Coordinates of C-alpha atoms in Angstrom, one line a residue:
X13 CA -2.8 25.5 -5.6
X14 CA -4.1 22.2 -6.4
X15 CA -4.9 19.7 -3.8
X16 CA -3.3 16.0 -4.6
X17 CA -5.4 12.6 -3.4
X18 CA -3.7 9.5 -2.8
X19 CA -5.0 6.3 -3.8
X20 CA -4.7 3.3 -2.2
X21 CA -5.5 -0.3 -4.2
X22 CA -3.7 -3.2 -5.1
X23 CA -2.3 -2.7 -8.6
X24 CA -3.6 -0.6 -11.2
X25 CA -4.4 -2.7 -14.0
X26 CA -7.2 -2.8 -16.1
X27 CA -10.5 -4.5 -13.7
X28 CA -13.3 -2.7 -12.6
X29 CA -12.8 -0.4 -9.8
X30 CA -9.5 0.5 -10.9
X31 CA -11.4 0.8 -14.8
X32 CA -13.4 3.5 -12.7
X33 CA -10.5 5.6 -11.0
X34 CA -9.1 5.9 -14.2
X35 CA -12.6 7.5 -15.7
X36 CA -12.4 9.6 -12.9
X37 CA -8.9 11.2 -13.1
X38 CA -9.0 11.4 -16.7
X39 CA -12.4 13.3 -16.1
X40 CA -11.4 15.9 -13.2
X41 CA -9.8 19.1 -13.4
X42 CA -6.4 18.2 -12.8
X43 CA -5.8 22.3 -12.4
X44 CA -8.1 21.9 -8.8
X45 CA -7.4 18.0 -8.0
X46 CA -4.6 15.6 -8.8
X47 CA -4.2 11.8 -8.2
X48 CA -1.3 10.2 -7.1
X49 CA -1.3 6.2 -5.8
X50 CA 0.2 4.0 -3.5
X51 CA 0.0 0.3 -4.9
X52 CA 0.6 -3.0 -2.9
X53 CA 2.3 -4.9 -5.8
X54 CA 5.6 -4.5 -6.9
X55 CA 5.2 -4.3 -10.9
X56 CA 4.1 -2.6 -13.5
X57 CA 0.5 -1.9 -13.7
X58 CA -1.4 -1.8 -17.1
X59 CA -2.6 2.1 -16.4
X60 CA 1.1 3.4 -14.7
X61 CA 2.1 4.9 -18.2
X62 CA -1.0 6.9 -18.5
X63 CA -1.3 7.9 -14.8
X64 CA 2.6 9.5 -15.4
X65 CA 1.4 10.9 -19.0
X66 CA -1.8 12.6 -16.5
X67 CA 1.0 13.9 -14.2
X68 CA 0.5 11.6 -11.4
X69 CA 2.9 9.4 -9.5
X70 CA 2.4 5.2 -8.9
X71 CA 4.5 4.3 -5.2
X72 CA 4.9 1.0 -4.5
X73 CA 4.7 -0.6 -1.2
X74 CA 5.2 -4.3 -0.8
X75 CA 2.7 -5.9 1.7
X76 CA 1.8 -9.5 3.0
X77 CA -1.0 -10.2 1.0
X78 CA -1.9 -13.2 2.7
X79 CA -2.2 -14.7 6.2
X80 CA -4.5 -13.8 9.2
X81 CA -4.8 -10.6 11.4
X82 CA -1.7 -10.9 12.9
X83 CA 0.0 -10.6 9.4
X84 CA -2.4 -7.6 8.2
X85 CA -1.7 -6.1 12.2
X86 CA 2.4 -6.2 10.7
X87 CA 0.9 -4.2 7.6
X88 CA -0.8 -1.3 9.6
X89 CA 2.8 -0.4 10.7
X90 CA 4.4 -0.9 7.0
X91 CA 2.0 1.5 5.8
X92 CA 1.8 4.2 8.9
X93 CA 5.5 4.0 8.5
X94 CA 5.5 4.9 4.9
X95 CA 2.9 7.5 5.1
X96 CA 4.3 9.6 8.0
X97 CA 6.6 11.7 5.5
X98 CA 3.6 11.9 2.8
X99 CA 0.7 13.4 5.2
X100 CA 1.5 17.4 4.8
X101 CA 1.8 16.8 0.3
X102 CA -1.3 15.1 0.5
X103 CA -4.9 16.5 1.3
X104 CA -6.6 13.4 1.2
X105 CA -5.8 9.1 1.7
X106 CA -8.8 7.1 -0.6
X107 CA -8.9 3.4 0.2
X108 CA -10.7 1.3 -2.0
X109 CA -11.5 -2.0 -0.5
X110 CA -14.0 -4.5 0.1
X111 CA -12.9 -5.8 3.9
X112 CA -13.8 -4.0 6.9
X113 CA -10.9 -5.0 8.9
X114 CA -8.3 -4.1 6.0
X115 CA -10.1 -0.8 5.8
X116 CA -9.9 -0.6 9.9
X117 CA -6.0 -1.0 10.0
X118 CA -5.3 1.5 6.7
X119 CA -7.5 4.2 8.1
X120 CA -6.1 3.8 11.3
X121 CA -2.8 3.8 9.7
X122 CA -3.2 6.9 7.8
X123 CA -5.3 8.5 10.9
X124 CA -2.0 8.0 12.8
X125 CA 0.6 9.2 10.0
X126 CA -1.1 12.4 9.8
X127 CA -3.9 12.6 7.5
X128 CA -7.1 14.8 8.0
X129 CA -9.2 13.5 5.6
X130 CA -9.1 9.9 5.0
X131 CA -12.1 8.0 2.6
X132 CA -12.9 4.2 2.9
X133 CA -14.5 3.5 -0.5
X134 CA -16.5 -0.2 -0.6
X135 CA -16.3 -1.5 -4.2
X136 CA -17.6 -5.2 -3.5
X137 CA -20.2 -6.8 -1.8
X138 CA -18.5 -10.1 -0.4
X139 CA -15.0 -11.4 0.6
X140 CA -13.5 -14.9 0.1
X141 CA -11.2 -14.3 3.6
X142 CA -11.4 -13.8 7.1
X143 CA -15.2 -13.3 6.9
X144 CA -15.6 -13.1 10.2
X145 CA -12.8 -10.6 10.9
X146 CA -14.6 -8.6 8.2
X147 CA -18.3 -8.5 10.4
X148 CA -16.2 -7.9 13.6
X149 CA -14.5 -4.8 12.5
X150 CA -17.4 -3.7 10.3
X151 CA -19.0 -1.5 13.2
X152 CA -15.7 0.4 13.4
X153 CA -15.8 1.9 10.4
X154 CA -19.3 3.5 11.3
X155 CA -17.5 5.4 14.4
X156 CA -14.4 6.7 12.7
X157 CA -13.9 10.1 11.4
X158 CA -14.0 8.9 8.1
X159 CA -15.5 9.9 4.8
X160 CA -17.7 6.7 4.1
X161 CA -18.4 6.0 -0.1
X162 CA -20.1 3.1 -2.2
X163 CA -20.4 2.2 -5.4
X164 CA -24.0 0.4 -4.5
X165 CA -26.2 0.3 -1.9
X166 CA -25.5 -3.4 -1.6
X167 CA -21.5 -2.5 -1.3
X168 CA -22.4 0.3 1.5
X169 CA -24.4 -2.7 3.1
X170 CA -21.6 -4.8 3.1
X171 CA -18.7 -2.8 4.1
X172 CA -20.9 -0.4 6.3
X173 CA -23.3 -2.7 7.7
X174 CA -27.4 -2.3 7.1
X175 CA -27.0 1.3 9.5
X176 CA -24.2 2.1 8.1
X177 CA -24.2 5.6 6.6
X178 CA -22.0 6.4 3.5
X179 CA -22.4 8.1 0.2
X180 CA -23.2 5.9 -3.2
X181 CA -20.6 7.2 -5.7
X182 CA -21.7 6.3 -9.4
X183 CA -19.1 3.7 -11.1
X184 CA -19.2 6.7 -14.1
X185 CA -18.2 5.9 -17.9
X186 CA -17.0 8.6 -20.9
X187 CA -20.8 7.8 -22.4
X188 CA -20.0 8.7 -25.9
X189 CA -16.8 6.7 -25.7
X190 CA -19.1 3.4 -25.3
X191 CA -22.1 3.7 -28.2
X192 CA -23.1 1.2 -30.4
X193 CA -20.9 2.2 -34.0
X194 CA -21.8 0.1 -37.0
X195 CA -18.3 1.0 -38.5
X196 CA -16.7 -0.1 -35.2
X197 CA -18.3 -3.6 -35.8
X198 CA -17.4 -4.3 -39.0
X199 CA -13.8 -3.3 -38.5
X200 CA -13.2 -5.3 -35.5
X201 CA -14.7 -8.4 -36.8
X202 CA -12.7 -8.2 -39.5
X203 CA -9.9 -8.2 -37.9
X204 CA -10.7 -10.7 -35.5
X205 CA -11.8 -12.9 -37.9
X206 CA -15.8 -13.1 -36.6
X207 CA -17.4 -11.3 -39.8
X208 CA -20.2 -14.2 -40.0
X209 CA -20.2 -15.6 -36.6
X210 CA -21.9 -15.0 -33.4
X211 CA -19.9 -13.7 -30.9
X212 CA -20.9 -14.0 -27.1
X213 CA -18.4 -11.8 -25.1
X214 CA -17.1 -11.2 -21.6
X215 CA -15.2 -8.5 -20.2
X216 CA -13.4 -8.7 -16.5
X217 CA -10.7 -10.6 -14.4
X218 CA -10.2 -13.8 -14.8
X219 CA -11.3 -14.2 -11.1
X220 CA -13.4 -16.1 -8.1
X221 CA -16.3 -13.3 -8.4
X222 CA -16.7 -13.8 -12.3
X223 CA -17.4 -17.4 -12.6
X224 CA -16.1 -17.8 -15.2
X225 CA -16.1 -21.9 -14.6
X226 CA -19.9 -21.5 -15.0
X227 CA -19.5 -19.4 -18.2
X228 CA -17.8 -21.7 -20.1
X229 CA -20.5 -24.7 -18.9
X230 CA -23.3 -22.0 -20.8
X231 CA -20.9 -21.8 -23.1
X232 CA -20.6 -25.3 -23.8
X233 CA -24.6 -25.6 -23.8
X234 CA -25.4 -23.1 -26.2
X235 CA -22.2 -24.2 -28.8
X236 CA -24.2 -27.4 -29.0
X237 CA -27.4 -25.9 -30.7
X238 CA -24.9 -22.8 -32.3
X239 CA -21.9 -24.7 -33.1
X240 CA -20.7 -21.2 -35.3
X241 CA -20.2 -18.9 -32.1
X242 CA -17.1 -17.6 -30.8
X243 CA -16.9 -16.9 -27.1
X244 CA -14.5 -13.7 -26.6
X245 CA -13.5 -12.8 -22.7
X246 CA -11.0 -9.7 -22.4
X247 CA -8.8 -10.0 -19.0
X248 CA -6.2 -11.7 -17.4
X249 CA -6.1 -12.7 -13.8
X250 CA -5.2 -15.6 -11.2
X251 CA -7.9 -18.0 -12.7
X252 CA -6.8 -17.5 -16.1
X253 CA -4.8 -21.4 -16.5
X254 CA -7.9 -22.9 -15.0
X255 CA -10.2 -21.8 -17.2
X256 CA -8.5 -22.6 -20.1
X257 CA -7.5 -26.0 -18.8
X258 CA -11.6 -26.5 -18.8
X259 CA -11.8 -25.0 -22.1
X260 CA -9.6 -27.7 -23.5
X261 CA -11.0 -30.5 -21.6
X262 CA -14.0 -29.9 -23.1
X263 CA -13.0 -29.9 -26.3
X264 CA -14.0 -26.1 -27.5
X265 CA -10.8 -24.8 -27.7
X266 CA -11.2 -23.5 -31.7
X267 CA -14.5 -21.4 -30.1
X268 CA -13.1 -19.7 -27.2
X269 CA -11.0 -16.3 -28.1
X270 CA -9.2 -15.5 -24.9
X271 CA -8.3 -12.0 -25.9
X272 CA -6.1 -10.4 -22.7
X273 CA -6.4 -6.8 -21.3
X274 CA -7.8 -4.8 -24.2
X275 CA -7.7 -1.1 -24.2
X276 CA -10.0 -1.1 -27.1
X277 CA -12.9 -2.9 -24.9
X278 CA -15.5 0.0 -26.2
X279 CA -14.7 -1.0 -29.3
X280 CA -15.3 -4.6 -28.7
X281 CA -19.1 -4.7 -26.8
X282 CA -20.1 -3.1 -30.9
X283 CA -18.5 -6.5 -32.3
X284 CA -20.2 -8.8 -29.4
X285 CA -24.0 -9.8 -29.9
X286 CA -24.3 -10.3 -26.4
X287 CA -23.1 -10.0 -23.3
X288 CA -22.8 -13.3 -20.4
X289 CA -22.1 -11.6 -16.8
X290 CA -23.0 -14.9 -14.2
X291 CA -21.3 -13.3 -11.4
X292 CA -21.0 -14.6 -8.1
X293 CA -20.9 -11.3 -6.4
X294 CA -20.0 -7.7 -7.5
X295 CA -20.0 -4.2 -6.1
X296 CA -21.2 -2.2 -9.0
X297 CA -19.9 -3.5 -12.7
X298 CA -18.4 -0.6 -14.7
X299 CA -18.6 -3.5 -17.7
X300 CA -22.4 -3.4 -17.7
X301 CA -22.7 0.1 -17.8
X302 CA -20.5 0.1 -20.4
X303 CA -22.1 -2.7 -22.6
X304 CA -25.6 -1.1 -21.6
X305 CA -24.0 2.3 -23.3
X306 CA -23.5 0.0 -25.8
X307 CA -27.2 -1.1 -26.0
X308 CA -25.7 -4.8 -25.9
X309 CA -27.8 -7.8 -25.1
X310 CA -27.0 -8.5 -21.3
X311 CA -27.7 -11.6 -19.1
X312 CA -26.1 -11.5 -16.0
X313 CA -26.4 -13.1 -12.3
X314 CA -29.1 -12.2 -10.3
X315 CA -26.9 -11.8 -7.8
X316 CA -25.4 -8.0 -8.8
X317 CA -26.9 -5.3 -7.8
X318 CA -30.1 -3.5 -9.5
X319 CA -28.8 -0.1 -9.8
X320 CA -27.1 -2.0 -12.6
X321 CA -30.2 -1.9 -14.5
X322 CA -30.4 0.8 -17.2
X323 CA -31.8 -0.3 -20.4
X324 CA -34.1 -3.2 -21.1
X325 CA -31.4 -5.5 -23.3
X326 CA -30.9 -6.7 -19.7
X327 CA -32.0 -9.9 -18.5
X328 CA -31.4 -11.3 -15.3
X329 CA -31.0 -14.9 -14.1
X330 CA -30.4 -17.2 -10.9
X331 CA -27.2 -19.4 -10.7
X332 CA -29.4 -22.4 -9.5
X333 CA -30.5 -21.7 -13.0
X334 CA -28.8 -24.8 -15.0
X335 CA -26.5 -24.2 -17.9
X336 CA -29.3 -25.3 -20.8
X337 CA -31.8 -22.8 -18.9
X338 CA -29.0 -19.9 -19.4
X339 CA -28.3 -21.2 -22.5
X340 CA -31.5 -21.2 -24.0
X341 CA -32.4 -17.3 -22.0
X342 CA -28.7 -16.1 -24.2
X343 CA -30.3 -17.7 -27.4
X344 CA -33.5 -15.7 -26.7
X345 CA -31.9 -12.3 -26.5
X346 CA -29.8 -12.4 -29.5
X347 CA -31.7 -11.1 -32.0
X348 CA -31.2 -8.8 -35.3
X349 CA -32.8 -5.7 -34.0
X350 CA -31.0 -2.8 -34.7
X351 CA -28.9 -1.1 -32.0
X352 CA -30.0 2.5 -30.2
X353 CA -28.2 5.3 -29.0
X354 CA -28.4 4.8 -25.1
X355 CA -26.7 7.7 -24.1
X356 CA -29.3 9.8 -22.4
X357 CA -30.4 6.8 -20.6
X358 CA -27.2 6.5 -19.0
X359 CA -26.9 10.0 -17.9
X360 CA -30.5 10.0 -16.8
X361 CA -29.7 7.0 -14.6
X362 CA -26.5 9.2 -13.0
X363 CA -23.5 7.3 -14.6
X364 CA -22.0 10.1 -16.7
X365 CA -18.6 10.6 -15.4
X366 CA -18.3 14.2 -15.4
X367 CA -20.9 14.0 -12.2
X368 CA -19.2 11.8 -10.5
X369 CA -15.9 14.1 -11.3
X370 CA -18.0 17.3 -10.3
X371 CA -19.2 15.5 -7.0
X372 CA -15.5 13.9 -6.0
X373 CA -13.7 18.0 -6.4
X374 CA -16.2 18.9 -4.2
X375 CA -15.4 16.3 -1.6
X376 CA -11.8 16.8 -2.1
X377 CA -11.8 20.1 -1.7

């Protein structure tokens, strides 16, 4: 008999960590391990058709989302009260989060409904809220019978604090799904209408931690010296109206592609000539890996992790750094060379997803 993991995020649309779950269950063998998940957010999520094709299950709990402790206090008897009935058909309760006191009350929550095995997985290395609550109940999580992952050191750090101990779990990627194809290229610039242009892409949520703001100023600056370049970003999010509302400010409206949630994003890092990534903050970016599979021309923030650091198309830069200085870096890097096949690098540096697979059946078992 197989044993059946719940997991416990947001909404499962296409963004990072939830990118990475999907890798994962696609990946294991659903014979030994099977995923099921327990979403905050009433609607549809851009991955609940496949996740049912898989032969999991999406339940959806409505939450406060906002507010201070007292509010989340009012979710930590929401969720015990929902998970009470679930304890004996699940083996396992996976939380991924990036606050210590929302991983405090769900643990505690599922603790109390029943489950043996619960694991608090840290996917980000900051918070925008309750930032004191978060270094308050930090310590906690160190003296809980819990199963403590990462997908950094710097995310262990920050949800675990600098003793904390925890396991670093590879943000895996299908390598062969993501390498450079020549024929991909040409077909998806076609189509998009980019055949003799350069295209500068981005791929993630249209979100606080992306910076997108200070994209579109780098943007701006090298469209001034390359006035020919398209700027592509795949995602949707909060931010999204904002950031267009800048775009047409600005006047650049005919050079930005704002292309939605892609399912073809592998194909698209083969169209892009480079890569812009000026973060704020980030646990461990499954885009980079990706676009680094990819052997696409990467400058990012200094601010995300090194682990993130496979191949040398990868520059990094500081957000003091003005817009012309990140302009000028992105004009450096594009170049003609020809593309490589980056595929053992990526499993040499331990982000082939059928490790991470073989090391989560282990842990689920």
């Amino acid at each position: 008999m197989y044993k059946k993991a719940l997991h416990y995020v947001s909404i499962m649309d296409r963004a990072g960590e939830e990118t990475f779950i999907m890798n994962v269950f696609r990946t294991i063998d659903r014979s030994k391990v099977m995923f099921d998940f327990l979403v905050t957010q009433k609607r549809e999520g851009d991955y609940d058709g496949e996740i049912k094709e898989l032969g999991g299950k999406v339940r959806h709990l409505q939450l406060i989302t906002t507010g201070g402790p007292v509010k989340r206090l009012k979710n930590y008897f929401v969720l015990k009260r929902h998970l009470k009935p679930l304890h004996e058909e699940y083996t396992t309760f996976h939380i991924h989060t990036q606050h210590a006191m929302d991983a405090v009350l769900d643990a505690m929550a599922a603790k109390r409904a029943g489950f043996r095995t619960v694991i608090v997985h840290s996917h980000s290395t900051s918070t925008l809220h309750h930032v004191k609550a978060h270094y308050i109940c930090r310590p906690i999580l160190n003296y809980m019978p819990l199963v403590r992952f990462a997908c950094s050191d710097k995310a262990g750090k920050w949800l675990f604090g600098e003793r904390g101990k925890y396991e670093i779990i590879n943000n895996g990627i299908v390598v062969e799904n993501f390498l450079y194809s020549p024929e991909t290229r040409e077909k998806i610039r076609k189509e998009e209408g980019w055949e003799s242009r350069i295209v500068i892409g981005h791929v993630g949520s249209f979100s606080y931690p992306k910076n997108h703001s200070f994209l579109i100023d780098i943007f701006n600056c090298f469209l001034k010296t390359h006035p020919d370049t398209i700027l592509a970003m795949a995602g949707k999010g909060d931010m999204i109206d904002e950031i267009k509302e800048k775009v047409t400010k600005l006047g650049i409206g005919e050079s930005v592609r704002f292309l939605g949630s892609r399912a073809d994003v592998n194909e698209l890092y083969s169209a892009f000539d480079a890569l812009l990534f000026p973060s704020h903050y980030e646990g461990l970016p499954v885009t980079l890996v990706e676009a680094q599979a990819s052997d696409l021309p990467c400058l990012i923030s200094d601010a995300i992790t090194t682990e993130t650091d496979i191949n040398p198309n990868l520059c990094r830069m500081n957000l003091q750094n003005s817009p012309e200085e990140w302009s000028r870096k992105l004009d450096e890097m594009i170049s003609k060379k020809e593309r490589k096949d980056r595929s053992a690098e990526i499993r040499r540096s331990g982000f082939d997803i059928r490790l991470t697979a073989e090391r989560l059946t282990e842990i689920y078992i």
